Coordinates of C-alpha atoms in Angstrom, one line a residue:
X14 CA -48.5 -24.2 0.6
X15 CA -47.7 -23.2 4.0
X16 CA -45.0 -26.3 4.1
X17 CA -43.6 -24.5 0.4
X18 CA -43.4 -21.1 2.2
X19 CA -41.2 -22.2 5.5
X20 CA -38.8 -24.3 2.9
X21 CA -38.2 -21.2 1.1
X22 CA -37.7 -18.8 4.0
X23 CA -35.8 -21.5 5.3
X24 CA -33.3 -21.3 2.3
X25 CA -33.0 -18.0 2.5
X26 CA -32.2 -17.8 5.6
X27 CA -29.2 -20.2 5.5
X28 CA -28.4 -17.9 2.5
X29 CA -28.2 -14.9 4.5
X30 CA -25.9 -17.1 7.6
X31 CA -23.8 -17.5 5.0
X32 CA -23.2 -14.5 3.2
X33 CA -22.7 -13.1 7.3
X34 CA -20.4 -15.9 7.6
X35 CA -18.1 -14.8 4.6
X36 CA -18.2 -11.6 5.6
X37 CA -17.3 -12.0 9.1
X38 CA -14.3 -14.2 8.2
X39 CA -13.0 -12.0 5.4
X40 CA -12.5 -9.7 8.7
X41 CA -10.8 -11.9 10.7
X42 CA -6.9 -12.2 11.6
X43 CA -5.1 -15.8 11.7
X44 CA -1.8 -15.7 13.4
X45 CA -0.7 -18.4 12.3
X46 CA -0.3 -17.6 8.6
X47 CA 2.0 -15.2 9.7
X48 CA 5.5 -16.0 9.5
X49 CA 8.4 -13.5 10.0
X50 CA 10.9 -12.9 7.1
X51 CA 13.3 -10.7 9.0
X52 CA 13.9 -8.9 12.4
X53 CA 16.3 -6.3 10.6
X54 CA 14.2 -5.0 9.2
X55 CA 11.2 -5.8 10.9
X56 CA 9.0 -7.7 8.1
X57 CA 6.8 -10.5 7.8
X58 CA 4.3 -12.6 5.5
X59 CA 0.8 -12.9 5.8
X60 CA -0.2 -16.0 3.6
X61 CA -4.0 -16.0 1.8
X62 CA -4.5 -12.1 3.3
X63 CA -6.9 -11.4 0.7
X64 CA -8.8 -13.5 -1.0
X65 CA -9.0 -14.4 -5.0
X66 CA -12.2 -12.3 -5.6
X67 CA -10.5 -9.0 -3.3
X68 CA -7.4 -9.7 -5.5
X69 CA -9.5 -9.6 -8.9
X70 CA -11.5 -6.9 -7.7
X71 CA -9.2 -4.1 -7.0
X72 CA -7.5 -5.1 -10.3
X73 CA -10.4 -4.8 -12.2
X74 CA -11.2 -1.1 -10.7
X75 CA -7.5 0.0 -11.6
X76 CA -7.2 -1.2 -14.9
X77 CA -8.9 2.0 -17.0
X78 CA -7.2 4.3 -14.8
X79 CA -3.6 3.4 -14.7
X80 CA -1.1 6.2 -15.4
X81 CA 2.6 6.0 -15.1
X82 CA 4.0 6.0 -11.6
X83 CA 6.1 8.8 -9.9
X84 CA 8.7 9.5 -7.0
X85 CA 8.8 12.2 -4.2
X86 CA 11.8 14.4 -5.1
X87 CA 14.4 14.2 -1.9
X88 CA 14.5 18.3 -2.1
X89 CA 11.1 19.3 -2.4
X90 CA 8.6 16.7 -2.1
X91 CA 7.2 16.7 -5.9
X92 CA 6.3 14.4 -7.6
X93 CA 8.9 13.2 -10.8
X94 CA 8.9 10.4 -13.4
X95 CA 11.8 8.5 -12.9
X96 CA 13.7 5.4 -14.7
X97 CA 14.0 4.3 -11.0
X98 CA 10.2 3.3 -10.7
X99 CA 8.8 2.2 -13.7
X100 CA 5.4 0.3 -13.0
X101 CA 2.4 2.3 -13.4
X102 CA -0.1 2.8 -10.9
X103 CA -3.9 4.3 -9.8
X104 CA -5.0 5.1 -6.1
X105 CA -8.6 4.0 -4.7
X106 CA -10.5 5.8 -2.1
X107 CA -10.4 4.2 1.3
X108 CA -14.6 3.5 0.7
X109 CA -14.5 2.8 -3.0
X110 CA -17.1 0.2 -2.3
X111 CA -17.8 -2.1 0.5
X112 CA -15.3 -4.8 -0.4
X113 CA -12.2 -2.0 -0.5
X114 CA -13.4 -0.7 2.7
X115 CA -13.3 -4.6 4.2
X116 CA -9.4 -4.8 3.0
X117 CA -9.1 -1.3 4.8
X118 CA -10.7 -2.8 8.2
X119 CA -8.4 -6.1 8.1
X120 CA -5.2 -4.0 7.5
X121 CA -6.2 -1.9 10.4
X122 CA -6.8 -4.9 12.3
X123 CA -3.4 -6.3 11.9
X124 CA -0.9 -3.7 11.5
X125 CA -3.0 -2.5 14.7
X126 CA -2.3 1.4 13.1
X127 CA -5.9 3.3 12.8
X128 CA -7.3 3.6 8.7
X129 CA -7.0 7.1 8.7
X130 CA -3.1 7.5 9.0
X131 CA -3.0 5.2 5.7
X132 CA -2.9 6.7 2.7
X133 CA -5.2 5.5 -0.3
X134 CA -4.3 1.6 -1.8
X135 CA -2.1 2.3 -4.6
X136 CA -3.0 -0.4 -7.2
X137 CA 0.4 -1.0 -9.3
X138 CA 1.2 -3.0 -12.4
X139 CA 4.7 -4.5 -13.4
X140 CA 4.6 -5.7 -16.9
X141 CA 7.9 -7.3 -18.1
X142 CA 11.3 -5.3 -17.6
X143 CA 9.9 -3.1 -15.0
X144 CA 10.7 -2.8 -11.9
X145 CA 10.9 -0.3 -9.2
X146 CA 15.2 0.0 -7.8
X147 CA 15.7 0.4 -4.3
X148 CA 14.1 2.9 -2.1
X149 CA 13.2 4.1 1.2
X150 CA 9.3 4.6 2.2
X151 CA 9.9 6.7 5.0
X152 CA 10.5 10.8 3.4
X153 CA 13.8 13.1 3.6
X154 CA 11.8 16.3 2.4
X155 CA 9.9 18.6 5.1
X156 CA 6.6 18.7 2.1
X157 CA 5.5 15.0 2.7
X158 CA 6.6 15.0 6.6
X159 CA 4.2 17.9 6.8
X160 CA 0.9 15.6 6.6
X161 CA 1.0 12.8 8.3
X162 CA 4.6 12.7 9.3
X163 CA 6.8 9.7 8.0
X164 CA 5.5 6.3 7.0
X165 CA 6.2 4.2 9.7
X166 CA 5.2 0.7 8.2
X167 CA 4.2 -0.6 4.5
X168 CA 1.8 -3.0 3.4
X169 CA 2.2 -4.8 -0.1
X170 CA -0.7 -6.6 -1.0
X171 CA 0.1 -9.3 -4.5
X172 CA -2.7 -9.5 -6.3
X173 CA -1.6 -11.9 -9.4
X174 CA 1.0 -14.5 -9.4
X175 CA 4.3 -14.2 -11.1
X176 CA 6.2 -16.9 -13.5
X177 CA 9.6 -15.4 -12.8
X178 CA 10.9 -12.2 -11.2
X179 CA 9.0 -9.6 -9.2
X180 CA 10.2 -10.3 -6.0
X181 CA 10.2 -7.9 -3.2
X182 CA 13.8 -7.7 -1.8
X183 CA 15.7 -6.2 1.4
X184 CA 19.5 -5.5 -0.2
X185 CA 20.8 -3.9 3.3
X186 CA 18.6 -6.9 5.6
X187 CA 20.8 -8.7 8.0
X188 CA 21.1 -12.6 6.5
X189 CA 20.0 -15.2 8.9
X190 CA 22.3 -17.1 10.1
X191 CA 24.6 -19.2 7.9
X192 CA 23.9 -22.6 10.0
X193 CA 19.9 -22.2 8.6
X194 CA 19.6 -23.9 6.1
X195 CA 18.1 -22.6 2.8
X196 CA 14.5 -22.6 1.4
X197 CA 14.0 -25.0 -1.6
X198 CA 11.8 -21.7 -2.8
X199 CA 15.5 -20.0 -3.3
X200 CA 16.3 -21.6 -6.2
X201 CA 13.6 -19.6 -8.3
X202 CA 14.7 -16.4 -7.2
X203 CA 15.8 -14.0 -9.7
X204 CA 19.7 -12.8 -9.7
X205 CA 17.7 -9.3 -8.4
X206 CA 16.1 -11.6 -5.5
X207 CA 19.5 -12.8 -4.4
X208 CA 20.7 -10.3 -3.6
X209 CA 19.0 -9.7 0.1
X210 CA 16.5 -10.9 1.7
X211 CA 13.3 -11.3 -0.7
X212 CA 9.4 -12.0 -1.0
X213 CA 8.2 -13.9 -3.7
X214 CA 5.2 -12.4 -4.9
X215 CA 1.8 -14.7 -4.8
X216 CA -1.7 -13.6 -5.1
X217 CA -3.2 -12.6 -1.8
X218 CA 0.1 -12.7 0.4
X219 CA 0.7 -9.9 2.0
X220 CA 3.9 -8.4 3.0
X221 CA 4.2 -6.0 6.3
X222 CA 7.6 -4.3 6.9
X223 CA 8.2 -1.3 9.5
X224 CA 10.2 1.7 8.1
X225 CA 10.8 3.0 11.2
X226 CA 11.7 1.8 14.5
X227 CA 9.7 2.0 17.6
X228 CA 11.6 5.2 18.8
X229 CA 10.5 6.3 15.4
X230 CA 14.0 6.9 13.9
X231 CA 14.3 6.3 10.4
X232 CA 15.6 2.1 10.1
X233 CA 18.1 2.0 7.4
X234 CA 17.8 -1.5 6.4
X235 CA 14.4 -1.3 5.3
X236 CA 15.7 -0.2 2.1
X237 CA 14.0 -2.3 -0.4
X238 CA 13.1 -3.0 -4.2
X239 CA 11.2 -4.4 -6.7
X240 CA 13.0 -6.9 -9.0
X241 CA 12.6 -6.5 -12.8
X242 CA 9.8 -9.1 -13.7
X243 CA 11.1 -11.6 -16.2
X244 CA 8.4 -14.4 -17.1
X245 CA 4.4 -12.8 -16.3
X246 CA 3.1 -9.5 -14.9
X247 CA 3.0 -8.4 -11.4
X248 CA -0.2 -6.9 -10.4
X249 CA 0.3 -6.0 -6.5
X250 CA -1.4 -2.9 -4.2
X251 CA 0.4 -1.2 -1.0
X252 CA -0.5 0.6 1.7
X253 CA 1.6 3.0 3.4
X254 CA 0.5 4.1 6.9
X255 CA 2.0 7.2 8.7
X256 CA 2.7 7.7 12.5
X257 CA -0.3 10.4 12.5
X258 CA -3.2 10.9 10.5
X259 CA -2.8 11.4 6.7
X260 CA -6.3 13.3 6.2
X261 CA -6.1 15.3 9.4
X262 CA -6.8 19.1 8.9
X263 CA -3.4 21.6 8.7
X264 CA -5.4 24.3 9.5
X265 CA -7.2 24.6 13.1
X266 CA -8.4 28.3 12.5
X267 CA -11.8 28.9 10.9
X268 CA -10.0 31.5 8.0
X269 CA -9.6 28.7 5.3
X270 CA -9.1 30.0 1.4
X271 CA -7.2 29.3 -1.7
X272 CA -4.8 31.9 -2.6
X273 CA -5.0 31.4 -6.2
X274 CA -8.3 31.6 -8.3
X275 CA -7.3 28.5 -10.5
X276 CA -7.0 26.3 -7.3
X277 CA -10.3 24.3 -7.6
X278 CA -9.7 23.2 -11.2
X279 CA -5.7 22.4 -10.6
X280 CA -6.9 20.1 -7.5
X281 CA -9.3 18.7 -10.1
X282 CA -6.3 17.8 -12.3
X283 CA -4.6 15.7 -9.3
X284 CA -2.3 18.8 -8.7
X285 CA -2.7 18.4 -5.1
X286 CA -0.4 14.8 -5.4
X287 CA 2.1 16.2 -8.2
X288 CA 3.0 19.8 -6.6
X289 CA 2.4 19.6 -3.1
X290 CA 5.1 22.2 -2.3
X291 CA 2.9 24.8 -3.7
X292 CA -0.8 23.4 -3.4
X293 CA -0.5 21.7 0.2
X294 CA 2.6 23.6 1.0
X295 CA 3.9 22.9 5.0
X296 CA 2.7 23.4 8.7
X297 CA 5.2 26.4 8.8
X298 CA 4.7 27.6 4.9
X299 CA 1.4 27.1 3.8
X300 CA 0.6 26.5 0.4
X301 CA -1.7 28.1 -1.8
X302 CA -4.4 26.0 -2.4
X303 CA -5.0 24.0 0.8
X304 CA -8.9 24.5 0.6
X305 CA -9.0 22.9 -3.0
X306 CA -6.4 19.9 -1.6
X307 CA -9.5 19.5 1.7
X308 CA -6.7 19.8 4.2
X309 CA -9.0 23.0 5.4

């Protein structure tokens, strides 16, 4: 019995090693799946960043909540439908469950930017025709600068495979030079693809580009785009990170109120994201709702 007892413990005990073991490596950064795919702008490919069961898995918690995706308007910071971006999209709290809040420790580990200047994982799905043109990630409206400041660097996460199309491309990236030869992987770019520097989306690479340089200046060639996909669907999720903290608190005094009696049920109806000029508002206006938006 007692021989029956110690073979058991000692099964689960290599069962626990090994769930430990998972876990720790899930955590850990390999450089050398790294690989640069431009200095202007500064991007580059991690290859197997997340694994097939953290691809599935933030898929499956986006699917029932999916809604079509916006843009910040360039005047006043609102969010607009737009034939520009035409994916649609959910965001997942930064400790949704323990398996989001390991992909939030790894891309803190090696974008080396602390979690709480990223904003939530958007979890975006490109089903055939759709696309998103290009785009800058860092903001020209004084709304968004307000909380966080700009985004200095993006992370885009793919999640599925894609038969044809979906690429992630730099039209304004400097070419390498015209002595490198070409990857064979060029010939199944899409005409989109071609037509700058691109990514090919496949399931749990992840893309890291910097919209900003190091003086913080706005970088011009990170303009970039998702191609229309043609064969397939793209399922991918990105992070953008600021160069201060995203949840940090506006106001430092202790009087903290809403200005509008409907505030608590309009922040319940995602207001806080679609009209931030009047709910969040700025450092030097405040809006009216900034308690219901928890930036108080």
């Amino acid at each position: 019995m007692t021989n029956i007892s110690n073979f058991h413990l000692l099964l689960l005990l290599i069962s626990f090693l090994l769930s430990v073991s998972q876990s720790l490596s899930s955590s850990i950064i390999n450089p050398s799946k790294v690989k640069q795919v431009s200095w202007k702008p500064r991007a580059f490919v991690y290859e197997g960043f997340l694994t097939d069961e953290e691809c599935d898995h933030l898929i499956s918690l986006a699917k029932a909540e999916l809604k079509r995706s916006s843009v910040a308007d360039n005047l006043s910071g609102e969010s607009k439908l737009s034939e520009v971006r035409t994916s649609s999209g959910m965001f997942i709290a930064k400790n949704k469950d323990p398996i989001v809040a390991g992909i939030e420790d790894k891309l803190a580990t090696w974008t080396f930017l602390p979690k709480e200047n990223g904003e939530d994982i958007q979890v975006l799905r490109y089903e055939h025709g759709q696309k998103y043109d290009p785009h800058f990630d860092y903001f020209t409206d004084p709304v968004n600068v307000a909380r966080g400041g700009h985004r200095i660097a993006t992370v885009l996460m793919y999640l599925s495979n894609v038969e044809k199309g979906g690429e992630t491309v730099f039209p304004s990236a400097e070419k390498a030079s015209r002595h490198q030869k070409t990857s064979k992987a060029d010939d199944d770019l899409s005409e989109c693809a071609k037509k700058g520097i691109a990514v090919k989306p496949k399931k749990g690479d992840a893309l890291l580009f910097f919209s900003l340089y190091p003086t913080a200046i706005p970088d011009a060639m990170s303009l970039h785009g998702g191609c229309p996909v043609l064969q397939g669907e793209k399922w991918s999720a990105t992070k953008w990170i600021h160069v201060d903290a995203f949840d940090k608190i506006i106001d430092k005094g202790g009087d903290c109120k809403d200005m509008n009696e409907n505030c608590e049920r309009w922040a319940a109806l995602g207001e806080c994201n679609k009209n931030k000029e009047y709910m969040v508002g700025t450092s030097e206006l405040p809006g009216y709702c900034r308690r219901s938006c928890k930036l108080c």
